[in-house]
Amino acid sequence: MPREGGTVLKVTPSPPGLLLLTSFLLHVEEGHAGPTQLVCDNRLIQKYIGEAKDMEKRVGQCQALPALSCPMVLPLVDFNLQQWKSKSNKTKRQEILCDLALLVGAVAGAQGQVTQECGARQLSQLYRHANYFLLLLQTFSCEAEPWEPGCSPRSMEQTHITGIFLTYRQLVQGKLRFFFHDLAKDLCKQGQGGGRDPWCGAR
């Protein structure tokens, strides 16, 4: 458990997946830098990637996971790095938000179909993580440029639960990681960016 100034953020006993959320909340509470610290401290996004890999591994170890009777629609999160670099940060953020919104909806839909304990537990953790990123990117935005839901990202249907976890891991390891890296180029040049909103002033 992360320590800061000799104190420990205590939470009720919970699955290991919540360590990620607990860690980030500790940074927000103690450092008052929220998304800025997330962008400027590369160790945090690496922690998120590790958590995504762990969740994907754990759900793969669940026994006798049933196929979903009603397919879930998932975003296609693969991308061309050169094309990605040519986009503005505003466009990148919008694209990631669209992917996250569709993913969160798919996880919620899968939760309504899975009664097997192991699968249901992992889906619950995934929902918390994916929804937290969705809320984070919505909350820390320029007031003049709010995110408006209703976009339609490229998508596919999926009947296997493991495919949902794969999509989340690819999104965190790909678009999200590169997005934070792009923001860090400007935001982290001077300390913690002077307290600026990381989504504002981006090219």
Tab-separated table of C-alpha atoms in Angstrom:
chain	number	residue	atom	x	y	z
A	1	MET	CA	0.000	0.000	0.000
A	2	PRO	CA	1.436	3.401	-0.957
A	3	ARG	CA	2.673	5.561	1.920
A	4	GLU	CA	2.847	9.340	1.966
A	5	GLY	CA	4.153	11.284	4.934
A	6	GLY	CA	3.956	8.228	7.170
A	7	THR	CA	0.238	7.706	6.601
A	8	VAL	CA	-1.606	4.985	4.773
A	9	LEU	CA	-4.892	5.399	2.938
A	10	LYS	CA	-7.099	2.705	4.452
A	11	VAL	CA	-9.878	0.986	2.578
A	12	THR	CA	-12.093	-1.938	3.448
A	13	PRO	CA	-10.732	-5.356	2.414
A	14	SER	CA	-11.196	-5.719	-1.310
A	15	PRO	CA	-9.816	-7.610	-4.328
A	16	PRO	CA	-6.291	-6.667	-5.478
A	17	GLY	CA	-7.708	-4.830	-8.477
A	18	LEU	CA	-8.724	-1.915	-6.295
A	19	LEU	CA	-5.075	-1.218	-5.424
A	20	LEU	CA	-4.901	0.814	-8.631
A	21	LEU	CA	-7.788	3.069	-7.674
A	22	THR	CA	-6.565	3.382	-4.092
A	23	SER	CA	-3.118	4.409	-5.298
A	24	PHE	CA	-4.454	7.104	-7.600
A	25	LEU	CA	-6.841	8.474	-4.985
A	26	LEU	CA	-3.915	8.725	-2.557
A	27	HIS	CA	-1.998	10.821	-5.080
A	28	VAL	CA	-5.015	13.069	-5.600
A	29	GLU	CA	-5.632	13.466	-1.864
A	30	GLU	CA	-2.045	13.991	-0.791
A	31	GLY	CA	-0.544	15.739	-3.808
A	32	HIS	CA	-3.480	17.884	-4.953
A	33	ALA	CA	-2.198	17.311	-8.482
A	34	GLY	CA	-4.767	14.773	-9.665
A	35	PRO	CA	-4.533	14.313	-13.424
A	36	THR	CA	-1.362	16.383	-13.650
A	37	GLN	CA	0.515	13.931	-11.456
A	38	LEU	CA	-0.945	11.032	-13.405
A	39	VAL	CA	0.413	12.522	-16.626
A	40	CYS	CA	3.803	13.550	-15.219
A	41	ASP	CA	4.524	10.433	-13.152
A	42	ASN	CA	5.083	7.657	-15.680
A	43	ARG	CA	5.031	5.075	-12.891
A	44	LEU	CA	1.291	5.539	-12.474
A	45	ILE	CA	0.322	4.684	-16.047
A	46	GLN	CA	2.686	1.718	-15.872
A	47	LYS	CA	0.818	0.626	-12.743
A	48	TYR	CA	-2.474	0.891	-14.636
A	49	ILE	CA	-1.072	-1.234	-17.453
A	50	GLY	CA	0.106	-3.837	-14.948
A	51	GLU	CA	-3.325	-3.926	-13.317
A	52	ALA	CA	-5.003	-4.370	-16.698
A	53	LYS	CA	-2.712	-7.296	-17.489
A	54	ASP	CA	-3.415	-8.856	-14.086
A	55	MET	CA	-7.192	-8.614	-14.552
A	56	GLU	CA	-6.921	-10.159	-18.011
A	57	LYS	CA	-4.836	-13.015	-16.592
A	58	ARG	CA	-7.203	-13.645	-13.669
A	59	VAL	CA	-10.342	-13.813	-15.793
A	60	GLY	CA	-8.537	-16.267	-18.067
A	61	GLN	CA	-8.076	-18.513	-15.033
A	62	CYS	CA	-11.801	-18.597	-14.217
A	63	GLN	CA	-13.229	-22.058	-14.802
A	64	ALA	CA	-16.063	-22.757	-17.239
A	65	LEU	CA	-16.768	-19.175	-18.273
A	66	PRO	CA	-19.923	-19.233	-20.428
A	67	ALA	CA	-20.197	-17.439	-23.745
A	68	LEU	CA	-22.429	-14.392	-23.629
A	69	SER	CA	-25.900	-15.171	-24.933
A	70	CYS	CA	-26.241	-11.553	-26.058
A	71	PRO	CA	-23.054	-10.292	-27.764
A	72	MET	CA	-21.495	-7.142	-26.388
A	73	VAL	CA	-20.361	-4.329	-28.700
A	74	LEU	CA	-16.733	-3.378	-28.035
A	75	PRO	CA	-14.635	-0.543	-29.471
A	76	LEU	CA	-11.837	-1.412	-31.857
A	77	VAL	CA	-8.918	0.223	-30.068
A	78	ASP	CA	-6.046	-0.621	-32.409
A	79	PHE	CA	-4.464	2.425	-34.027
A	80	ASN	CA	-1.717	3.599	-36.341
A	81	LEU	CA	0.902	5.458	-34.320
A	82	GLN	CA	1.813	7.899	-37.089
A	83	GLN	CA	-1.829	8.810	-37.668
A	84	TRP	CA	-2.329	9.111	-33.912
A	85	LYS	CA	0.550	11.566	-33.587
A	86	SER	CA	-0.989	13.788	-36.254
A	87	LYS	CA	-4.198	14.284	-34.234
A	88	SER	CA	-4.763	17.097	-31.743
A	89	ASN	CA	-4.944	16.252	-28.044
A	90	LYS	CA	-8.577	17.338	-28.097
A	91	THR	CA	-9.336	14.786	-30.824
A	92	LYS	CA	-7.361	12.078	-29.027
A	93	ARG	CA	-9.268	12.698	-25.799
A	94	GLN	CA	-12.611	12.576	-27.609
A	95	GLU	CA	-11.663	9.302	-29.291
A	96	ILE	CA	-10.604	7.688	-26.013
A	97	LEU	CA	-13.775	8.870	-24.282
A	98	CYS	CA	-15.868	7.289	-27.049
A	99	ASP	CA	-13.973	4.013	-26.656
A	100	LEU	CA	-14.320	4.073	-22.873
A	101	ALA	CA	-18.041	4.849	-22.988
A	102	LEU	CA	-18.690	1.887	-25.290
A	103	LEU	CA	-16.430	-0.359	-23.211
A	104	VAL	CA	-18.095	0.563	-19.917
A	105	GLY	CA	-21.481	-0.175	-21.473
A	106	ALA	CA	-20.253	-3.558	-22.679
A	107	VAL	CA	-18.933	-4.457	-19.230
A	108	ALA	CA	-22.244	-3.489	-17.643
A	109	GLY	CA	-24.119	-5.583	-20.188
A	110	ALA	CA	-21.867	-8.581	-19.562
A	111	GLN	CA	-22.377	-8.245	-15.815
A	112	GLY	CA	-26.106	-8.781	-16.357
A	113	GLN	CA	-25.424	-12.082	-18.099
A	114	VAL	CA	-22.652	-13.640	-16.005
A	115	THR	CA	-23.639	-15.389	-12.780
A	116	GLN	CA	-20.473	-17.451	-12.380
A	117	GLU	CA	-18.718	-16.054	-9.289
A	118	CYS	CA	-15.191	-15.735	-10.659
A	119	GLY	CA	-16.261	-14.049	-13.876
A	120	ALA	CA	-18.708	-11.751	-12.125
A	121	ARG	CA	-16.035	-10.643	-9.645
A	122	GLN	CA	-13.536	-9.815	-12.371
A	123	LEU	CA	-16.160	-7.932	-14.393
A	124	SER	CA	-16.993	-5.859	-11.327
A	125	GLN	CA	-13.344	-4.844	-10.962
A	126	LEU	CA	-13.069	-4.060	-14.657
A	127	TYR	CA	-16.172	-1.881	-14.528
A	128	ARG	CA	-14.727	0.188	-11.670
A	129	HIS	CA	-11.427	0.709	-13.453
A	130	ALA	CA	-12.845	1.538	-16.886
A	131	ASN	CA	-15.561	3.792	-15.463
A	132	TYR	CA	-12.991	5.628	-13.334
A	133	PHE	CA	-10.944	6.517	-16.416
A	134	LEU	CA	-14.142	7.590	-18.181
A	135	LEU	CA	-15.085	9.914	-15.325
A	136	LEU	CA	-11.514	11.197	-15.016
A	137	LEU	CA	-11.287	12.277	-18.639
A	138	GLN	CA	-14.759	13.827	-18.471
A	139	THR	CA	-14.115	15.745	-15.262
A	140	PHE	CA	-10.745	17.279	-16.049
A	141	SER	CA	-11.650	19.165	-19.201
A	142	CYS	CA	-11.871	22.738	-20.381
A	143	GLU	CA	-15.249	24.192	-19.535
A	144	ALA	CA	-15.523	25.611	-23.026
A	145	GLU	CA	-15.032	22.167	-24.558
A	146	PRO	CA	-17.175	19.663	-22.653
A	147	TRP	CA	-17.415	16.102	-23.839
A	148	GLU	CA	-20.686	15.267	-25.503
A	149	PRO	CA	-21.694	11.582	-25.562
A	150	GLY	CA	-23.265	10.003	-28.603
A	151	CYS	CA	-20.168	9.284	-30.712
A	152	SER	CA	-19.861	6.072	-32.688
A	153	PRO	CA	-16.358	4.569	-32.600
A	154	ARG	CA	-15.336	1.606	-34.735
A	155	SER	CA	-16.685	-1.488	-33.047
A	156	MET	CA	-17.100	-5.258	-33.087
A	157	GLU	CA	-19.349	-7.780	-31.375
A	158	GLN	CA	-17.881	-10.088	-28.742
A	159	THR	CA	-19.375	-13.139	-27.034
A	160	HIS	CA	-16.300	-14.073	-25.008
A	161	ILE	CA	-15.764	-12.316	-21.673
A	162	THR	CA	-11.996	-12.511	-22.050
A	163	GLY	CA	-12.267	-10.317	-25.146
A	164	ILE	CA	-13.641	-7.465	-23.027
A	165	PHE	CA	-10.593	-7.568	-20.755
A	166	LEU	CA	-8.284	-7.743	-23.779
A	167	THR	CA	-9.883	-4.588	-25.209
A	168	TYR	CA	-9.429	-2.709	-21.938
A	169	ARG	CA	-5.784	-3.740	-21.635
A	170	GLN	CA	-5.084	-2.705	-25.231
A	171	LEU	CA	-6.773	0.663	-24.674
A	172	VAL	CA	-4.763	1.444	-21.527
A	173	GLN	CA	-1.518	0.146	-22.987
A	174	GLY	CA	-2.075	1.931	-26.293
A	175	LYS	CA	-4.137	5.094	-26.739
A	176	LEU	CA	-4.243	6.113	-23.074
A	177	ARG	CA	-0.518	5.630	-22.525
A	178	PHE	CA	0.417	7.598	-25.646
A	179	PHE	CA	-2.139	10.300	-24.835
A	180	PHE	CA	-0.635	10.865	-21.401
A	181	HIS	CA	2.833	10.835	-22.960
A	182	ASP	CA	1.789	13.552	-25.422
A	183	LEU	CA	0.308	15.711	-22.672
A	184	ALA	CA	3.435	15.302	-20.567
A	185	LYS	CA	5.588	16.959	-23.261
A	186	ASP	CA	4.040	20.335	-22.436
A	187	LEU	CA	2.562	19.821	-19.007
A	188	CYS	CA	5.642	18.494	-17.245
A	189	LYS	CA	8.272	20.916	-18.539
A	190	GLN	CA	8.010	23.081	-15.442
A	191	GLY	CA	7.464	21.121	-12.251
A	192	GLN	CA	3.841	20.042	-12.143
A	193	GLY	CA	2.742	22.386	-14.908
A	194	GLY	CA	1.876	25.307	-12.668
A	195	GLY	CA	-1.407	23.724	-11.691
A	196	ARG	CA	-2.830	23.989	-15.195
A	197	ASP	CA	-5.643	21.734	-16.308
A	198	PRO	CA	-3.867	19.047	-18.386
A	199	TRP	CA	-6.635	19.036	-20.993
A	200	CYS	CA	-6.524	22.824	-21.481
A	201	GLY	CA	-4.022	24.500	-23.737
A	202	ALA	CA	-3.272	21.218	-25.488
A	203	ARG	CA	-2.648	21.510	-29.154
